[in-house]
Amino acid sequence: MSTAAPTSSATSIASPFTWSDDGAAVAVSLDGVPVLTYTYAADDPQVESPRPYFHPIRTRTGDLVSAYRPHDHVWHKGIAWSLPHLGPDNFWGGPSYRRGQDYQWLPNNGAMRHGEVRRAADDGGRFTFVHTLQWITQAGSLVVEEQRSFQVVPGEDASYTLVFDSAMTNVSGKDIHIGSPTTEGRENAGYGGLFWRAPRSFAGGTIIGPGGATGEELRGQRAPWLSFVGQHDETCRFSTVVMVDDPQSGHPQPEWFARSEPFACMGPAPFFSQEVLFEPGSTLRYRYGVVIADGESDAARAEALATAARGVLAGRSASRAGR
């Protein structure tokens, strides 16, 4: 991706943030470390359902914690809001699962097209980016209009929190049923939502949930948060990713899709086992905190990082929330 010179940057000398925007992606640095790039105007092939994504994502010491176009699923892109079953349309990428027919390559891969940037600024120690999108089916129909924002919030314990907020409005004029491969009949495969694909070296890493529960048995379980600890090639260091549902969202606690083998991935899946009716003219809002932390975590640290993220989502400073 282009590394154009900054077109906008934090103006306060005390700000920990700098950033650049090349017209398709915004790259954010925290204390001089490039921690993430958000490509908001993706130009991926149609079969990969072009949509915005975060990649590369790095810890505060620069370790990479995201994968882009892995050979096994080239439509996986770092962290991305991806829905495989928006009615008959696929905004996830790749083939679509159909009951009794397994996966099928269908002409239904939609695209989330960037509209306009509404804000890119340092908001009192949080970097904020806001833009609009239009969801367009492969057949060319506009079905969803979205306002999306993210924030980067510095935290204690060698971490920061990425806050992701999506407000989707159904402009199709029709009911849309949002589901997953599981609602279509594939057992325990309810992926869809804010999905993170980890680096290849994270395969075999540790999934940790509330109360110290671990392992892929957590897939399909409801929980307020989930975490993953992985190890990096070359440096042999560890990093921790914690994904937290906004406790004020009004939605039920999400079921989770998570894998450690044969590759590492994780995400809250609000449409895992039951379809959600998306009525015409209505707006659905989903909001999450994603903690990116240097170092290995046990159950106690994972819980502390999740607690800090809940504080960020509630509007408290990350430093106060982490105490």
C-alpha positions as a printed NumPy array, in Angstrom:
array([[  0.   ,   0.   ,   0.   ],
       [  1.148,   3.548,  -0.642],
       [  3.022,   5.329,   2.121],
       [  2.099,   8.826,   1.065],
       [  3.169,  11.786,   3.139],
       [  0.663,  12.776,   5.81 ],
       [ -2.293,  14.8  ,   4.617],
       [ -3.611,  15.312,   8.15 ],
       [ -1.951,  14.894,  11.506],
       [ -2.384,  15.579,  15.168],
       [ -1.607,  19.2  ,  15.949],
       [ -0.895,  18.956,  19.672],
       [  2.792,  18.546,  20.456],
       [  1.813,  16.238,  23.331],
       [ -0.286,  13.933,  21.171],
       [  0.949,  10.332,  20.912],
       [ -0.587,  10.028,  17.417],
       [  0.494,  10.769,  13.896],
       [ -1.295,   9.543,  10.803],
       [ -1.418,   9.725,   7.033],
       [ -4.208,   9.269,   4.486],
       [ -3.511,   8.454,   0.841],
       [ -7.161,   8.619,  -0.252],
       [ -7.773,   4.895,   0.167],
       [ -6.282,   4.067,   3.571],
       [ -5.363,   5.78 ,   6.805],
       [ -2.2  ,   4.676,   8.624],
       [ -1.97 ,   5.428,  12.353],
       [  1.159,   5.553,  14.505],
       [  1.172,   5.575,  18.304],
       [  4.279,   6.939,  20.02 ],
       [  6.105,   6.62 ,  16.714],
       [  5.148,   2.968,  16.124],
       [  2.888,   2.269,  13.1  ],
       [  0.186,   0.288,  14.912],
       [ -2.47 ,  -0.088,  12.219],
       [ -3.597,   0.74 ,   8.728],
       [ -7.285,   0.893,   7.839],
       [ -7.987,   0.46 ,   4.131],
       [-11.388,   2.073,   3.71 ],
       [-11.575,   1.985,  -0.102],
       [-10.611,  -1.601,  -0.925],
       [-10.026,  -2.647,  -4.536],
       [-10.036,  -6.416,  -4.007],
       [-11.511,  -8.811,  -6.595],
       [-15.312,  -9.107,  -6.516],
       [-15.135, -12.758,  -5.418],
       [-13.399, -11.587,  -2.231],
       [-16.273,  -9.186,  -1.388],
       [-14.299,  -5.905,  -1.351],
       [-14.704,  -4.227,   2.031],
       [-12.671,  -2.143,   4.475],
       [-10.142,  -3.898,   6.675],
       [ -7.46 ,  -3.29 ,   9.292],
       [ -4.026,  -4.576,   8.223],
       [ -1.249,  -4.498,   9.133],
       [ -2.053,  -4.389,  12.856],
       [  0.926,  -4.221,  15.213],
       [  1.509,  -4.13 ,  18.934],
       [  3.097,  -1.11 ,  20.587],
       [  6.504,  -2.705,  20.107],
       [  5.79 ,  -3.418,  16.456],
       [  4.918,  -7.117,  16.379],
       [  2.469,  -8.033,  13.6  ],
       [ -0.809,  -9.574,  14.801],
       [ -2.83 ,  -9.757,  11.555],
       [ -2.801, -11.724,   8.312],
       [ -3.852, -10.527,   4.852],
       [ -5.091, -12.809,   2.045],
       [ -3.787, -16.095,   3.531],
       [ -3.572, -18.75 ,   0.837],
       [ -6.246, -20.952,   2.443],
       [ -8.855, -18.162,   2.531],
       [ -7.726, -15.184,   0.456],
       [-10.859, -13.253,   1.456],
       [ -9.681, -13.079,   5.092],
       [ -8.323,  -9.547,   5.65 ],
       [ -6.791,  -8.696,   9.041],
       [ -9.759,  -7.471,  11.072],
       [-12.861,  -6.779,   8.978],
       [-16.611,  -6.442,   9.426],
       [-17.75 ,  -9.321,   7.219],
       [-21.2  , -10.907,   6.836],
       [-21.465, -14.153,   4.837],
       [-25.29 , -14.338,   4.863],
       [-26.954, -10.958,   4.394],
       [-30.12 , -12.372,   2.912],
       [-29.   , -14.198,  -0.254],
       [-25.876, -12.037,  -0.556],
       [-22.336, -12.672,   0.639],
       [-20.385,  -9.765,   2.125],
       [-17.696, -12.083,   3.524],
       [-16.03 , -13.275,   0.344],
       [-15.444, -16.64 ,  -1.221],
       [-18.082, -19.339,  -1.74 ],
       [-21.449, -19.401,   0.026],
       [-22.745, -22.27 ,   2.133],
       [-26.121, -23.588,   1.034],
       [-28.163, -26.13 ,   2.949],
       [-27.685, -29.611,   1.509],
       [-25.249, -28.348,  -1.155],
       [-22.114, -27.499,   0.845],
       [-20.148, -24.464,  -0.375],
       [-21.042, -23.036,  -3.777],
       [-19.365, -20.338,  -5.858],
       [-22.281, -18.035,  -6.589],
       [-22.601, -14.63 ,  -8.274],
       [-23.516, -13.045,  -4.936],
       [-20.322, -11.468,  -3.594],
       [-21.267,  -7.94 ,  -2.623],
       [-19.007,  -4.973,  -1.934],
       [-18.887,  -2.353,   0.842],
       [-18.019,   0.832,  -1.046],
       [-16.551,   3.863,   0.698],
       [-18.621,   7.054,   0.597],
       [-16.953,   9.945,   2.389],
       [-14.603,  10.57 ,   5.28 ],
       [-16.408,  12.559,   7.952],
       [-13.696,  12.802,  10.575],
       [-10.036,  11.978,  11.094],
       [ -8.68 ,  13.609,  14.238],
       [ -7.   ,  13.285,  17.605],
       [ -9.961,  13.587,  19.969],
       [ -8.357,  14.256,  23.321],
       [ -5.893,  11.385,  23.255],
       [ -8.   ,   9.08 ,  21.055],
       [ -7.499,   8.898,  17.331],
       [-10.931,   8.894,  15.639],
       [-11.88 ,   8.057,  12.059],
       [-15.465,   8.193,  10.74 ],
       [-16.733,   7.415,   7.244],
       [-19.799,   6.278,   5.334],
       [-20.293,   3.198,   3.157],
       [-22.791,   1.741,   0.728],
       [-23.308,  -2.014,   0.549],
       [-23.904,  -3.002,  -3.065],
       [-24.778,  -6.513,  -4.223],
       [-22.947,  -8.147,  -7.1  ],
       [-26.102,  -7.548,  -9.152],
       [-25.753,  -3.822,  -8.436],
       [-28.49 ,  -3.195,  -5.847],
       [-27.91 ,  -0.874,  -2.901],
       [-29.064,  -2.722,   0.214],
       [-27.36 ,  -1.088,   3.204],
       [-26.048,   2.347,   4.064],
       [-23.586,   2.416,   6.94 ],
       [-21.811,   4.914,   9.128],
       [-18.689,   3.4  ,  10.619],
       [-16.106,   4.7  ,  13.02 ],
       [-13.056,   3.463,  14.822],
       [-10.921,   4.847,  17.602],
       [ -7.442,   3.984,  18.798],
       [ -7.061,   4.462,  22.554],
       [ -3.675,   4.077,  24.296],
       [ -3.737,   1.842,  27.342],
       [ -1.549,   0.621,  30.137],
       [  0.141,  -2.783,  30.291],
       [  1.793,  -2.359,  26.853],
       [ -1.566,  -2.211,  25.075],
       [ -4.03 ,  -0.129,  23.133],
       [ -7.714,  -0.598,  22.336],
       [ -9.28 ,  -0.411,  18.9  ],
       [-12.942,   0.6  ,  19.234],
       [-15.064,  -0.448,  16.241],
       [-18.578,   0.968,  15.769],
       [-20.939,   0.152,  12.884],
       [-24.456,   1.521,  12.326],
       [-26.114,  -0.193,   9.346],
       [-29.426,   0.945,   7.85 ],
       [-31.506,  -1.312,   5.615],
       [-32.306,   0.737,   2.496],
       [-33.307,  -2.218,   0.324],
       [-37.035,  -1.759,   0.931],
       [-37.281,  -5.423,   1.956],
       [-36.795,  -7.61 ,   5.013],
       [-33.258,  -8.993,   5.192],
       [-32.466, -12.054,   7.284],
       [-28.867, -11.997,   8.535],
       [-27.441, -15.395,   9.366],
       [-24.408, -17.641,   9.04 ],
       [-23.405, -21.042,   7.654],
       [-24.785, -22.514,  10.9  ],
       [-28.238, -20.986,  10.391],
       [-27.993, -22.491,   6.88 ],
       [-27.281, -25.937,   8.346],
       [-23.505, -26.251,   8.91 ],
       [-22.839, -27.214,  12.522],
       [-20.72 , -24.91 ,  14.704],
       [-19.686, -22.663,  11.812],
       [-21.557, -19.504,  12.703],
       [-18.86 , -17.057,  11.657],
       [-19.742, -13.538,  10.611],
       [-19.279, -10.125,  12.195],
       [-16.035,  -8.487,  13.313],
       [-13.545, -11.18 ,  12.343],
       [ -9.802, -11.311,  13.089],
       [ -7.375, -13.512,  11.162],
       [ -4.07 , -13.991,  12.956],
       [ -0.569, -14.528,  11.559],
       [  0.332, -18.056,  10.514],
       [  2.647, -18.466,  13.52 ],
       [ -0.318, -18.052,  15.9  ],
       [ -1.665, -21.488,  14.907],
       [ -1.677, -23.632,  18.02 ],
       [ -2.02 , -20.589,  20.264],
       [ -4.234, -20.336,  23.322],
       [ -7.885, -19.238,  23.374],
       [ -8.882, -17.885,  26.801],
       [-12.363, -16.872,  27.934],
       [-14.004, -15.622,  31.127],
       [-13.389, -17.678,  34.235],
       [-10.238, -19.204,  32.79 ],
       [-12.011, -21.385,  30.225],
       [ -9.728, -22.306,  27.344],
       [ -9.687, -24.037,  23.988],
       [-11.81 , -24.389,  20.886],
       [-14.654, -25.672,  23.063],
       [-15.441, -21.963,  23.47 ],
       [-16.566, -21.794,  19.847],
       [-20.305, -21.27 ,  19.77 ],
       [-20.44 , -20.272,  23.449],
       [-21.853, -16.951,  24.638],
       [-19.467, -14.687,  26.522],
       [-18.799, -10.964,  26.983],
       [-15.242, -11.336,  25.677],
       [-12.685, -13.755,  24.306],
       [ -8.905, -13.616,  23.976],
       [ -6.121, -15.251,  22.016],
       [ -2.434, -15.575,  22.889],
       [ -0.024, -16.285,  20.059],
       [  3.723, -16.47 ,  19.494],
       [  5.693, -14.758,  16.76 ],
       [  8.242, -16.262,  14.429],
       [ 11.726, -14.745,  14.457],
       [ 11.45 , -12.865,  17.763],
       [  9.701, -15.712,  19.651],
       [  7.784, -13.019,  21.578],
       [  4.123, -13.387,  22.501],
       [  1.162, -11.08 ,  21.873],
       [ -2.398, -11.051,  23.177],
       [ -5.601, -10.02 ,  21.391],
       [ -8.801,  -9.546,  23.407],
       [-12.159,  -8.848,  21.734],
       [-14.911,  -7.374,  23.923],
       [-18.595,  -6.842,  23.214],
       [-20.001,  -3.453,  24.255],
       [-21.988,  -4.211,  27.437],
       [-24.324,  -1.296,  26.599],
       [-25.161,  -2.575,  23.116],
       [-28.605,  -3.92 ,  23.987],
       [-27.918,  -7.122,  22.028],
       [-27.56 , -10.518,  23.683],
       [-23.991, -11.526,  24.476],
       [-22.505, -12.816,  21.236],
       [-21.625, -16.358,  20.488],
       [-17.999, -16.612,  19.418],
       [-16.25 , -18.115,  16.462],
       [-12.655, -19.02 ,  17.31 ],
       [-10.06 , -21.454,  16.027],
       [ -6.512, -22.306,  17.023],
       [ -5.95 , -25.027,  14.386],
       [ -5.25 , -25.247,  11.492],
       [ -5.073, -21.455,  11.665],
       [ -5.82 , -18.846,  14.309],
       [ -8.891, -16.619,  14.139],
       [-11.519, -15.123,  16.415],
       [-14.589, -12.935,  16.392],
       [-17.91 , -12.189,  18.088],
       [-20.619, -13.693,  15.885],
       [-24.005, -12.037,  16.547],
       [-25.74 , -14.174,  13.896],
       [-24.05 , -17.485,  14.811],
       [-27.004, -19.771,  15.507],
       [-30.098, -17.627,  14.959],
       [-31.012, -15.296,  12.13 ],
       [-31.623, -11.635,  12.89 ],
       [-34.457,  -9.891,  11.055],
       [-33.213,  -6.621,   9.537],
       [-36.367,  -4.698,   8.675],
       [-36.489,  -2.043,   5.942],
       [-35.599,   1.4  ,   7.244],
       [-34.248,   0.032,  10.534],
       [-30.706,   0.502,  11.838],
       [-28.566,  -2.142,  13.516],
       [-25.59 ,  -1.026,  15.588],
       [-22.678,  -3.167,  16.72 ],
       [-19.765,  -1.918,  18.803],
       [-16.684,  -3.731,  20.074],
       [-13.351,  -3.116,  21.739],
       [-10.265,  -4.975,  20.505],
       [ -7.251,  -4.898,  22.803],
       [ -3.853,  -5.366,  21.166],
       [ -1.245,  -6.122,  23.818],
       [  2.393,  -7.075,  23.896],
       [  3.288, -10.158,  25.86 ],
       [  1.823, -13.476,  26.95 ],
       [ -1.333, -13.518,  29.055],
       [ -2.803, -15.898,  31.569],
       [ -6.486, -15.904,  32.534],
       [ -6.015, -13.085,  35.065],
       [ -4.293, -10.75 ,  32.619],
       [ -6.804, -11.525,  29.865],
       [ -9.615, -10.623,  32.281],
       [ -7.828,  -7.389,  33.242],
       [ -7.382,  -6.405,  29.6  ],
       [-11.061,  -7.144,  28.926],
       [-12.039,  -5.02 ,  31.934],
       [ -9.908,  -2.162,  30.615],
       [-11.619,  -2.43 ,  27.23 ],
       [-15.039,  -2.306,  28.858],
       [-13.918,   0.904,  30.527],
       [-12.873,   2.344,  27.176],
       [-16.224,   1.396,  25.657],
       [-17.926,   3.131,  28.566],
       [-15.954,   6.296,  27.827],
       [-13.404,   6.101,  30.614],
       [ -9.724,   6.554,  29.884],
       [ -7.79 ,   3.378,  29.224],
       [ -5.354,   4.188,  32.021],
       [ -8.139,   4.591,  34.608],
       [ -9.992,   1.51 ,  33.324],
       [ -6.879,  -0.612,  33.648],
       [ -6.394,   0.165,  37.354]])
